[in-house]
PDB file of C-alpha atoms and ligand atoms in Angstrom:
ATOM      1  CA  MET A   1     -31.702  13.364   7.140  1.00  0.00           C
ATOM      2  CA  ARG A   2     -29.206  15.757   9.284  1.00  0.00           C
ATOM      3  CA  LEU A   3     -26.341  14.953   6.509  1.00  0.00           C
ATOM      4  CA  ASP A   4     -29.030  15.505   3.678  1.00  0.00           C
ATOM      5  CA  PHE A   5     -29.546  19.138   5.418  1.00  0.00           C
ATOM      6  CA  ILE A   6     -26.046  20.085   5.855  1.00  0.00           C
ATOM      7  CA  ARG A   7     -25.369  18.932   1.988  1.00  0.00           C
ATOM      8  CA  GLN A   8     -27.984  20.813   0.660  1.00  0.00           C
ATOM      9  CA  GLY A   9     -26.668  23.997   2.540  1.00  0.00           C
ATOM     10  CA  ARG A  10     -23.208  23.180   1.073  1.00  0.00           C
ATOM     11  CA  ILE A  11     -24.270  22.418  -2.494  1.00  0.00           C
ATOM     12  CA  GLY A  12     -25.977  26.380  -1.962  1.00  0.00           C
ATOM     13  CA  MET A  13     -22.786  27.668  -0.844  1.00  0.00           C
ATOM     14  CA  GLU A  14     -20.826  25.864  -3.482  1.00  0.00           C
ATOM     15  CA  ALA A  15     -23.169  27.111  -6.293  1.00  0.00           C
ATOM     16  CA  GLU A  16     -22.914  30.704  -4.699  1.00  0.00           C
ATOM     17  CA  LEU A  17     -19.049  30.383  -5.142  1.00  0.00           C
ATOM     18  CA  ARG A  18     -19.681  29.434  -8.733  1.00  0.00           C
ATOM     19  CA  SER A  19     -21.819  32.055  -9.376  1.00  0.00           C
ATOM     20  CA  ARG A  20     -19.000  34.570  -7.952  1.00  0.00           C
ATOM     21  CA  GLN A  21     -16.705  33.076 -10.370  1.00  0.00           C
ATOM     22  CA  THR A  22     -18.890  33.363 -13.762  1.00  0.00           C
ATOM     23  CA  ASN A  23     -16.400  36.097 -14.835  1.00  0.00           C
ATOM     24  CA  ALA A  24     -13.250  34.422 -13.790  1.00  0.00           C
ATOM     25  CA  GLN A  25     -10.763  32.862 -16.051  1.00  0.00           C
ATOM     26  CA  PRO A  26     -10.872  28.916 -16.695  1.00  0.00           C
ATOM     27  CA  GLU A  27      -8.856  27.403 -13.699  1.00  0.00           C
ATOM     28  CA  LYS A  28      -5.183  27.142 -15.356  1.00  0.00           C
ATOM     29  CA  LYS A  29      -2.683  24.851 -14.043  1.00  0.00           C
ATOM     30  CA  PRO A  30       0.761  26.587 -12.981  1.00  0.00           C
ATOM     31  CA  GLU A  31       3.769  25.389 -14.054  1.00  0.00           C
ATOM     32  CA  ARG A  32       5.431  22.915 -11.780  1.00  0.00           C
ATOM     33  CA  VAL A  33       9.103  23.504 -10.854  1.00  0.00           C
ATOM     34  CA  ASP A  34      11.732  20.482 -10.251  1.00  0.00           C
ATOM     35  CA  ILE A  35      13.456  20.633  -6.898  1.00  0.00           C
ATOM     36  CA  LEU A  36      15.898  17.989  -6.428  1.00  0.00           C
ATOM     37  CA  GLY A  37      13.177  15.368  -8.375  1.00  0.00           C
ATOM     38  CA  VAL A  38       9.933  16.922  -6.410  1.00  0.00           C
ATOM     39  CA  GLY A  39       7.610  19.253  -8.018  1.00  0.00           C
ATOM     40  CA  VAL A  40       6.607  22.485  -6.612  1.00  0.00           C
ATOM     41  CA  ASP A  41       4.291  24.560  -8.224  1.00  0.00           C
ATOM     42  CA  ARG A  42       5.067  28.428  -9.355  1.00  0.00           C
ATOM     43  CA  VAL A  43       2.364  30.325  -7.428  1.00  0.00           C
ATOM     44  CA  SER A  44       1.890  33.555  -5.418  1.00  0.00           C
ATOM     45  CA  MET A  45      -0.188  33.445  -2.383  1.00  0.00           C
ATOM     46  CA  ASP A  46      -2.844  35.090  -4.535  1.00  0.00           C
ATOM     47  CA  ASP A  47      -2.582  32.306  -7.346  1.00  0.00           C
ATOM     48  CA  ALA A  48      -2.649  29.766  -4.420  1.00  0.00           C
ATOM     49  CA  ILE A  49      -6.198  31.376  -3.121  1.00  0.00           C
ATOM     50  CA  ARG A  50      -7.675  31.388  -6.813  1.00  0.00           C
ATOM     51  CA  ARG A  51      -6.736  27.783  -7.307  1.00  0.00           C
ATOM     52  CA  VAL A  52      -8.251  26.822  -3.720  1.00  0.00           C
ATOM     53  CA  ARG A  53     -11.378  28.985  -4.747  1.00  0.00           C
ATOM     54  CA  GLY A  54     -11.819  26.889  -7.933  1.00  0.00           C
ATOM     55  CA  PHE A  55     -11.361  23.851  -6.015  1.00  0.00           C
ATOM     56  CA  LEU A  56     -14.186  24.728  -3.484  1.00  0.00           C
ATOM     57  CA  SER A  57     -16.575  25.753  -6.328  1.00  0.00           C
ATOM     58  CA  GLY A  58     -15.430  22.359  -8.217  1.00  0.00           C
ATOM     59  CA  ASN A  59     -16.818  18.687  -7.838  1.00  0.00           C
ATOM     60  CA  GLY A  60     -13.726  17.671  -5.843  1.00  0.00           C
ATOM     61  CA  PRO A  61     -11.851  15.854  -3.968  1.00  0.00           C
ATOM     62  CA  ARG A  62      -8.653  18.099  -4.639  1.00  0.00           C
ATOM     63  CA  MET A  63      -5.651  17.827  -2.477  1.00  0.00           C
ATOM     64  CA  ILE A  64      -2.808  20.316  -1.439  1.00  0.00           C
ATOM     65  CA  VAL A  65       0.533  19.915  -0.468  1.00  0.00           C
ATOM     66  CA  THR A  66       2.785  22.481   1.073  1.00  0.00           C
ATOM     67  CA  ALA A  67       6.512  21.502   0.630  1.00  0.00           C
ATOM     68  CA  ASP A  68       9.310  22.818   2.473  1.00  0.00           C
ATOM     69  CA  SER A  69      13.040  21.770   2.355  1.00  0.00           C
ATOM     70  CA  ALA A  70      12.771  19.019   5.044  1.00  0.00           C
ATOM     71  CA  GLY A  71       9.789  17.665   3.221  1.00  0.00           C
ATOM     72  CA  VAL A  72      11.430  17.720   0.006  1.00  0.00           C
ATOM     73  CA  MET A  73      14.524  15.538   1.499  1.00  0.00           C
ATOM     74  CA  ILE A  74      11.865  13.210   2.992  1.00  0.00           C
ATOM     75  CA  THR A  75       9.638  12.866  -0.337  1.00  0.00           C
ATOM     76  CA  ARG A  76      12.753  12.002  -2.503  1.00  0.00           C
ATOM     77  CA  LYS A  77      13.428   8.957  -0.281  1.00  0.00           C
ATOM     78  CA  ASP A  78       9.977   7.748   0.130  1.00  0.00           C
ATOM     79  CA  PRO A  79       8.329   6.878  -3.561  1.00  0.00           C
ATOM     80  CA  GLU A  80       4.802   6.224  -1.879  1.00  0.00           C
ATOM     81  CA  LEU A  81       5.294   9.799  -0.732  1.00  0.00           C
ATOM     82  CA  LEU A  82       6.748  11.002  -3.926  1.00  0.00           C
ATOM     83  CA  SER A  83       3.688   9.514  -5.906  1.00  0.00           C
ATOM     84  CA  ILE A  84       1.256  11.251  -3.636  1.00  0.00           C
ATOM     85  CA  VAL A  85       3.195  14.653  -4.195  1.00  0.00           C
ATOM     86  CA  ARG A  86       3.242  14.307  -8.014  1.00  0.00           C
ATOM     87  CA  ALA A  87      -0.528  13.535  -8.061  1.00  0.00           C
ATOM     88  CA  ALA A  88      -1.472  16.422  -5.581  1.00  0.00           C
ATOM     89  CA  ASP A  89      -3.541  19.123  -7.259  1.00  0.00           C
ATOM     90  CA  LEU A  90      -1.344  22.097  -5.683  1.00  0.00           C
ATOM     91  CA  VAL A  91       1.933  21.965  -4.328  1.00  0.00           C
ATOM     92  CA  THR A  92       3.283  25.179  -2.733  1.00  0.00           C
ATOM     93  CA  PRO A  93       6.698  26.573  -1.813  1.00  0.00           C
ATOM     94  CA  ASP A  94       6.416  26.362   2.179  1.00  0.00           C
ATOM     95  CA  SER A  95      10.045  27.543   2.717  1.00  0.00           C
ATOM     96  CA  SER A  96      12.474  30.019   1.950  1.00  0.00           C
ATOM     97  CA  GLY A  97      14.984  27.129   1.401  1.00  0.00           C
ATOM     98  CA  ILE A  98      12.824  25.917  -1.506  1.00  0.00           C
ATOM     99  CA  LEU A  99      12.754  29.660  -2.673  1.00  0.00           C
ATOM    100  CA  MET A 100      16.652  29.744  -2.538  1.00  0.00           C
ATOM    101  CA  ALA A 101      17.026  26.075  -4.265  1.00  0.00           C
ATOM    102  CA  ALA A 102      14.537  27.183  -6.926  1.00  0.00           C
ATOM    103  CA  LYS A 103      16.824  30.198  -7.550  1.00  0.00           C
ATOM    104  CA  LEU A 104      20.076  28.532  -7.230  1.00  0.00           C
ATOM    105  CA  LEU A 105      18.587  26.059 -10.061  1.00  0.00           C
ATOM    106  CA  GLY A 106      18.060  28.603 -12.594  1.00  0.00           C
ATOM    107  CA  THR A 107      14.172  27.987 -12.020  1.00  0.00           C
ATOM    108  CA  PRO A 108      12.904  30.935  -9.438  1.00  0.00           C
ATOM    109  CA  LEU A 109       9.776  30.474  -7.701  1.00  0.00           C
ATOM    110  CA  ILE A 110       7.574  33.607  -6.807  1.00  0.00           C
ATOM    111  CA  GLU A 111       7.077  33.605  -3.364  1.00  0.00           C
ATOM    112  CA  ARG A 112       6.718  31.563  -0.129  1.00  0.00           C
ATOM    113  CA  VAL A 113       3.077  30.276   0.054  1.00  0.00           C
ATOM    114  CA  SER A 114       3.274  28.403   3.711  1.00  0.00           C
ATOM    115  CA  GLY A 115       0.641  25.982   4.756  1.00  0.00           C
ATOM    116  CA  ILE A 116       0.073  28.048   7.856  1.00  0.00           C
ATOM    117  CA  ASP A 117      -0.417  31.185   5.636  1.00  0.00           C
ATOM    118  CA  LEU A 118      -2.668  29.232   3.357  1.00  0.00           C
ATOM    119  CA  ALA A 119      -4.790  27.527   5.651  1.00  0.00           C
ATOM    120  CA  GLN A 120      -5.876  31.085   7.083  1.00  0.00           C
ATOM    121  CA  GLU A 121      -6.656  32.302   3.654  1.00  0.00           C
ATOM    122  CA  ILE A 122      -8.919  28.897   3.395  1.00  0.00           C
ATOM    123  CA  CYS A 123     -10.532  30.141   6.583  1.00  0.00           C
ATOM    124  CA  ARG A 124     -11.000  33.567   5.069  1.00  0.00           C
ATOM    125  CA  LEU A 125     -12.552  32.179   2.165  1.00  0.00           C
ATOM    126  CA  CYS A 126     -14.678  29.631   3.847  1.00  0.00           C
ATOM    127  CA  ALA A 127     -16.333  32.208   6.192  1.00  0.00           C
ATOM    128  CA  ASP A 128     -16.751  34.410   3.194  1.00  0.00           C
ATOM    129  CA  VAL A 129     -19.201  31.824   1.502  1.00  0.00           C
ATOM    130  CA  GLY A 130     -20.424  29.975   4.467  1.00  0.00           C
ATOM    131  CA  LEU A 131     -18.527  26.631   3.937  1.00  0.00           C
ATOM    132  CA  SER A 132     -17.515  24.505   6.813  1.00  0.00           C
ATOM    133  CA  ILE A 133     -13.780  22.978   7.595  1.00  0.00           C
ATOM    134  CA  PHE A 134     -13.189  20.031   9.522  1.00  0.00           C
ATOM    135  CA  PHE A 135      -9.748  20.139  11.727  1.00  0.00           C
ATOM    136  CA  LEU A 136      -7.989  16.843  12.209  1.00  0.00           C
ATOM    137  CA  GLY A 137      -4.697  16.639  14.101  1.00  0.00           C
ATOM    138  CA  ALA A 138      -2.557  17.442  16.926  1.00  0.00           C
ATOM    139  CA  ALA A 139      -2.903  16.558  20.743  1.00  0.00           C
ATOM    140  CA  PRO A 140      -6.076  16.372  22.236  1.00  0.00           C
ATOM    141  CA  GLY A 141      -7.784  19.562  22.689  1.00  0.00           C
ATOM    142  CA  VAL A 142      -5.367  21.503  20.507  1.00  0.00           C
ATOM    143  CA  ALA A 143      -7.879  21.524  17.164  1.00  0.00           C
ATOM    144  CA  GLU A 144     -10.487  22.773  19.572  1.00  0.00           C
ATOM    145  CA  ALA A 145      -8.719  25.329  20.572  1.00  0.00           C
ATOM    146  CA  ALA A 146      -7.283  26.196  17.099  1.00  0.00           C
ATOM    147  CA  ALA A 147     -11.008  26.121  16.178  1.00  0.00           C
ATOM    148  CA  VAL A 148     -12.004  28.588  18.776  1.00  0.00           C
ATOM    149  CA  ASN A 149      -9.468  30.899  17.962  1.00  0.00           C
ATOM    150  CA  LEU A 150      -9.709  31.087  14.181  1.00  0.00           C
ATOM    151  CA  THR A 151     -13.264  31.534  14.516  1.00  0.00           C
ATOM    152  CA  GLY A 152     -12.603  34.515  16.767  1.00  0.00           C
ATOM    153  CA  LYS A 153     -10.127  35.829  13.981  1.00  0.00           C
ATOM    154  CA  PHE A 154     -12.423  35.174  10.888  1.00  0.00           C
ATOM    155  CA  PRO A 155     -15.930  35.893  11.760  1.00  0.00           C
ATOM    156  CA  GLY A 156     -18.716  33.692  10.199  1.00  0.00           C
ATOM    157  CA  LEU A 157     -16.342  30.923   9.727  1.00  0.00           C
ATOM    158  CA  ARG A 158     -17.840  27.401  10.367  1.00  0.00           C
ATOM    159  CA  ILE A 159     -16.037  24.463  11.984  1.00  0.00           C
ATOM    160  CA  ALA A 160     -17.479  21.189  10.962  1.00  0.00           C
ATOM    161  CA  GLY A 161     -15.549  19.240  13.780  1.00  0.00           C
ATOM    162  CA  THR A 162     -12.406  18.574  15.278  1.00  0.00           C
ATOM    163  CA  HIS A 163     -10.536  15.292  16.123  1.00  0.00           C
ATOM    164  CA  ASP A 164      -7.120  15.187  17.442  1.00  0.00           C
ATOM    165  CA  GLY A 165      -4.186  13.215  15.419  1.00  0.00           C
ATOM    166  CA  PHE A 166      -3.332  10.127  17.700  1.00  0.00           C
ATOM    167  CA  PHE A 167      -5.812   7.302  16.899  1.00  0.00           C
ATOM    168  CA  THR A 168      -5.369   3.828  15.556  1.00  0.00           C
ATOM    169  CA  ASP A 169      -8.621   3.093  13.759  1.00  0.00           C
ATOM    170  CA  ASP A 170      -9.100   5.322  10.742  1.00  0.00           C
ATOM    171  CA  THR A 171     -12.612   4.204   9.741  1.00  0.00           C
ATOM    172  CA  PRO A 172     -14.658   6.049  12.614  1.00  0.00           C
ATOM    173  CA  VAL A 173     -12.654   9.297  11.973  1.00  0.00           C
ATOM    174  CA  VAL A 174     -13.391   9.211   7.982  1.00  0.00           C
ATOM    175  CA  GLU A 175     -17.271   8.616   8.974  1.00  0.00           C
ATOM    176  CA  GLU A 176     -16.904  11.548  11.284  1.00  0.00           C
ATOM    177  CA  ILE A 177     -15.404  13.559   8.659  1.00  0.00           C
ATOM    178  CA  ARG A 178     -17.884  12.476   5.900  1.00  0.00           C
ATOM    179  CA  ARG A 179     -20.838  13.126   8.093  1.00  0.00           C
ATOM    180  CA  SER A 180     -19.691  16.230   9.154  1.00  0.00           C
ATOM    181  CA  GLY A 181     -20.762  17.875   5.601  1.00  0.00           C
ATOM    182  CA  ALA A 182     -17.268  19.935   5.681  1.00  0.00           C
ATOM    183  CA  ALA A 183     -16.030  20.965   2.471  1.00  0.00           C
ATOM    184  CA  ALA A 184     -12.577  21.394   3.472  1.00  0.00           C
ATOM    185  CA  LEU A 185     -10.267  19.251   5.478  1.00  0.00           C
ATOM    186  CA  PHE A 186      -7.075  20.663   7.366  1.00  0.00           C
ATOM    187  CA  VAL A 187      -4.855  17.512   8.580  1.00  0.00           C
ATOM    188  CA  ALA A 188      -2.095  18.357  11.053  1.00  0.00           C
ATOM    189  CA  MET A 189      -0.188  15.557  11.598  1.00  0.00           C
ATOM    190  CA  GLY A 190       3.157  16.127  10.307  1.00  0.00           C
ATOM    191  CA  ILE A 191       4.811  14.985   7.060  1.00  0.00           C
ATOM    192  CA  PRO A 192       4.525  12.296   5.807  1.00  0.00           C
ATOM    193  CA  LYS A 193       1.764  10.971   7.995  1.00  0.00           C
ATOM    194  CA  GLN A 194      -0.681  13.501   7.053  1.00  0.00           C
ATOM    195  CA  GLU A 195      -0.246  13.141   3.266  1.00  0.00           C
ATOM    196  CA  LYS A 196      -0.425   9.520   3.403  1.00  0.00           C
ATOM    197  CA  TRP A 197      -3.846   9.712   5.627  1.00  0.00           C
ATOM    198  CA  ILE A 198      -5.258  11.981   3.010  1.00  0.00           C
ATOM    199  CA  ALA A 199      -4.261  10.102  -0.265  1.00  0.00           C
ATOM    200  CA  ALA A 200      -5.331   7.067   1.519  1.00  0.00           C
ATOM    201  CA  HIS A 201      -8.999   8.426   2.239  1.00  0.00           C
ATOM    202  CA  LEU A 202      -9.489  11.505  -0.072  1.00  0.00           C
ATOM    203  CA  GLY A 203     -12.223   9.859  -1.894  1.00  0.00           C
ATOM    204  CA  GLU A 204     -14.348   8.695   1.154  1.00  0.00           C
ATOM    205  CA  LEU A 205     -14.370  11.995   3.106  1.00  0.00           C
ATOM    206  CA  GLY A 206     -16.725  13.887   1.222  1.00  0.00           C
ATOM    207  CA  VAL A 207     -14.741  17.433   1.376  1.00  0.00           C
ATOM    208  CA  LEU A 208     -13.850  19.362  -1.970  1.00  0.00           C
ATOM    209  CA  VAL A 209     -10.155  19.987  -0.881  1.00  0.00           C
ATOM    210  CA  ALA A 210      -7.922  18.787   1.759  1.00  0.00           C
ATOM    211  CA  ILE A 211      -4.639  19.890   3.018  1.00  0.00           C
ATOM    212  CA  GLY A 212      -2.025  19.021   5.115  1.00  0.00           C
ATOM    213  CA  ILE A 213      -0.504  21.800   7.610  1.00  0.00           C
ATOM    214  CA  GLY A 214       2.113  20.283   9.929  1.00  0.00           C
ATOM    215  CA  GLY A 215       2.263  21.849  13.355  1.00  0.00           C
ATOM    216  CA  SER A 216      -0.207  24.534  12.382  1.00  0.00           C
ATOM    217  CA  PHE A 217      -2.664  23.692  15.001  1.00  0.00           C
ATOM    218  CA  ASP A 218      -0.328  23.887  17.650  1.00  0.00           C
ATOM    219  CA  VAL A 219       0.389  27.675  16.821  1.00  0.00           C
ATOM    220  CA  PHE A 220      -3.549  28.415  16.169  1.00  0.00           C
ATOM    221  CA  SER A 221      -4.314  27.414  19.346  1.00  0.00           C
ATOM    222  CA  GLY A 222      -1.573  29.685  21.082  1.00  0.00           C
ATOM    223  CA  ASN A 223       0.522  26.476  22.391  1.00  0.00           C
ATOM    224  CA  VAL A 224       3.555  27.193  20.095  1.00  0.00           C
ATOM    225  CA  ARG A 225       4.649  30.658  19.203  1.00  0.00           C
ATOM    226  CA  ARG A 226       5.486  31.365  15.296  1.00  0.00           C
ATOM    227  CA  ALA A 227       8.781  32.416  14.462  1.00  0.00           C
ATOM    228  CA  PRO A 228       8.838  36.397  14.539  1.00  0.00           C
ATOM    229  CA  ALA A 229       8.372  37.907  10.695  1.00  0.00           C
ATOM    230  CA  TRP A 230      12.117  38.970  10.697  1.00  0.00           C
ATOM    231  CA  MET A 231      13.172  35.566  11.368  1.00  0.00           C
ATOM    232  CA  ARG A 232      10.733  34.177   8.702  1.00  0.00           C
ATOM    233  CA  ASN A 233      11.822  36.918   6.312  1.00  0.00           C
ATOM    234  CA  HIS A 234      15.606  35.817   6.632  1.00  0.00           C
ATOM    235  CA  GLY A 235      15.041  32.105   6.209  1.00  0.00           C
ATOM    236  CA  LEU A 236      15.646  31.451  10.046  1.00  0.00           C
ATOM    237  CA  GLU A 237      12.114  29.762  10.805  1.00  0.00           C
ATOM    238  CA  TRP A 238      14.187  26.636  11.195  1.00  0.00           C
ATOM    239  CA  LEU A 239      16.380  28.094  13.968  1.00  0.00           C
ATOM    240  CA  HIS A 240      13.060  29.355  15.866  1.00  0.00           C
ATOM    241  CA  ARG A 241      11.633  25.803  15.447  1.00  0.00           C
ATOM    242  CA  LEU A 242      14.865  24.453  16.699  1.00  0.00           C
ATOM    243  CA  ILE A 243      14.937  26.570  19.746  1.00  0.00           C
ATOM    244  CA  SER A 244      11.500  26.087  20.647  1.00  0.00           C
ATOM    245  CA  ASN A 245      11.745  22.491  20.478  1.00  0.00           C
ATOM    246  CA  PRO A 246      14.947  20.718  20.268  1.00  0.00           C
ATOM    247  CA  ARG A 247      13.186  17.465  19.358  1.00  0.00           C
ATOM    248  CA  LYS A 248      12.724  19.041  15.731  1.00  0.00           C
ATOM    249  CA  ILE A 249      16.505  18.316  15.019  1.00  0.00           C
ATOM    250  CA  SER A 250      15.652  15.561  13.147  1.00  0.00           C
ATOM    251  CA  LYS A 251      13.836  17.553  10.354  1.00  0.00           C
ATOM    252  CA  VAL A 252      16.244  20.546  10.743  1.00  0.00           C
ATOM    253  CA  ALA A 253      19.057  17.825  10.132  1.00  0.00           C
ATOM    254  CA  HIS A 254      17.909  17.594   6.474  1.00  0.00           C
ATOM    255  CA  LEU A 255      18.684  21.353   5.500  1.00  0.00           C
ATOM    256  CA  PRO A 256      22.509  21.347   5.196  1.00  0.00           C
ATOM    257  CA  ARG A 257      22.002  18.237   2.960  1.00  0.00           C
ATOM    258  CA  PHE A 258      19.202  19.903   0.934  1.00  0.00           C
ATOM    259  CA  ALA A 259      21.499  23.252   0.553  1.00  0.00           C
ATOM    260  CA  LEU A 260      24.456  21.131  -0.471  1.00  0.00           C
ATOM    261  CA  MET A 261      22.437  18.980  -3.141  1.00  0.00           C
ATOM    262  CA  ALA A 262      21.134  22.006  -4.400  1.00  0.00           C
ATOM    263  CA  LEU A 263      24.301  23.358  -4.985  1.00  0.00           C
ATOM    264  CA  ARG A 264      25.887  20.331  -6.499  1.00  0.00           C
ATOM    265  CA  GLU A 265      22.922  20.549  -9.029  1.00  0.00           C
ATOM    266  CA  ARG A 266      23.778  23.735 -10.041  1.00  0.00           C
ATOM    267  CA  LEU A 267      27.374  23.098 -10.513  1.00  0.00           C
ATOM    268  CA  ILE A 268      26.306  19.808 -12.573  1.00  0.00           C
ATOM    269  CA  SER A 269      23.980  22.034 -14.623  1.00  0.00           C
ATOM    270  CA  ARG A 270      26.545  24.721 -15.289  1.00  0.00           C
ATOM    271  CA  LYS A 271      29.232  22.356 -16.049  1.00  0.00           C
ATOM    272  CA  GLY A 272      26.606  20.477 -18.815  1.00  0.00           C
ATOM    273  CA  ARG A 273      26.183  24.172 -20.366  1.00  0.00           C
ATOM    274  CA  GLU A 274      29.891  24.976 -20.631  1.00  0.00           C
ATOM    275  CA  GLY A 275      31.150  21.659 -21.756  1.00  0.00           C
TER     276      GLY A 275
HETATM  277  N1  UDP B 301       1.032  14.718  15.037  1.00  0.00           N
HETATM  278  C1  UDP B 301      -0.402  14.163  15.273  1.00  0.00           C
HETATM  279  N2  UDP B 301      -0.272  12.858  15.160  1.00  0.00           N
HETATM  280  C2  UDP B 301       0.512  11.837  15.151  1.00  0.00           C
HETATM  281  C3  UDP B 301       1.794  12.486  15.119  1.00  0.00           C
HETATM  282  C4  UDP B 301       2.083  13.949  15.197  1.00  0.00           C
HETATM  283  O1  UDP B 301      -1.679  14.669  14.993  1.00  0.00           O
HETATM  284  O2  UDP B 301       0.564  10.926  14.724  1.00  0.00           O
HETATM  285  C5  UDP B 301       0.901  16.282  15.164  1.00  0.00           C
HETATM  286  C6  UDP B 301       1.779  16.863  16.258  1.00  0.00           C
HETATM  287  O3  UDP B 301       0.992  16.807  17.624  1.00  0.00           O
HETATM  288  C7  UDP B 301       1.953  18.188  15.824  1.00  0.00           C
HETATM  289  C8  UDP B 301       2.094  17.894  14.058  1.00  0.00           C
HETATM  290  O4  UDP B 301       1.408  16.483  13.967  1.00  0.00           O
HETATM  291  O5  UDP B 301       0.802  19.021  16.131  1.00  0.00           O
HETATM  292  C9  UDP B 301       3.448  17.961  13.638  1.00  0.00           C
HETATM  293  O6  UDP B 301       3.856  19.032  13.555  1.00  0.00           O
HETATM  294  P1  UDP B 301       5.271  19.414  12.852  1.00  0.00           P
HETATM  295  O7  UDP B 301       5.564  20.647  13.014  1.00  0.00           O
HETATM  296  O8  UDP B 301       6.315  18.082  13.321  1.00  0.00           O
HETATM  297  O9  UDP B 301       5.122  18.810  11.274  1.00  0.00           O
HETATM  298  P2  UDP B 301       5.838  19.319  10.070  1.00  0.00           P
HETATM  299  O10 UDP B 301       5.237  20.537   9.658  1.00  0.00           O
HETATM  300  O11 UDP B 301       7.312  19.452  10.449  1.00  0.00           O
HETATM  301  O12 UDP B 301       5.625  18.383   9.331  1.00  0.00           O
END
């Protein structure tokens, strides 16, 4: 009964979103650029927001992946993850390393569309039309703290529920999300766990869109500080992550190899053109 009520409310909001889009162009799929075997969409933040707005007014469920350099290296070696990323409805360029590699490979992307920024835009979008979001992931208490801070930042934002990311049985968690009536789902359990979890359950969650956002709840909750803007703008976010949490070394260790592989690909393609 309660679920019906929530769903009727949600359908009303989705209709409102749809009616706001009546003058919009039909949804066009962005070009997918190959970065060392992993497809990343050529989208600006505005394009990504438009896509998400389309997802929220559609019939769902859609999946968004945010790809950074370490993520590309992990994905290349994991066929299951690679097919999940290939099937994703939107793959955004999450790091400056991805932008640099794309430029080097002669297929430049537009700008960085990080998961942490896109998640906030989704909060803004949902608050604007009254749709709710479920927060799944991070240590116990962190998603709740993130929810409190984000509802302060985006007045009108409705959090359908929260759950930590350390559980052994998926079934009750899937059921909790489904019963919450959430339109969107943030999953912050790190790559590749979050992508595999979303892909395994997307059809049962009842959400219109789900996105994996790594350690973003730790930042939203105030437990972890995000790299300052100058570091982000100079491609040094990895250094900030490493200084704040030396255990991140395994992810950061992918970066030199990522850069070398991009350089090698560039040399090979140059030789191919010259020869
Ligand atoms: N995490 C989780 N469940 C797990 C493992 C990790 O919820 O089983 C959370 C962890 O607490 C952290 C996030 O996932 O909040 C991982 O963040 P990280 O920055 O490592 O992810 P990345 O963005 O590098 O993929």
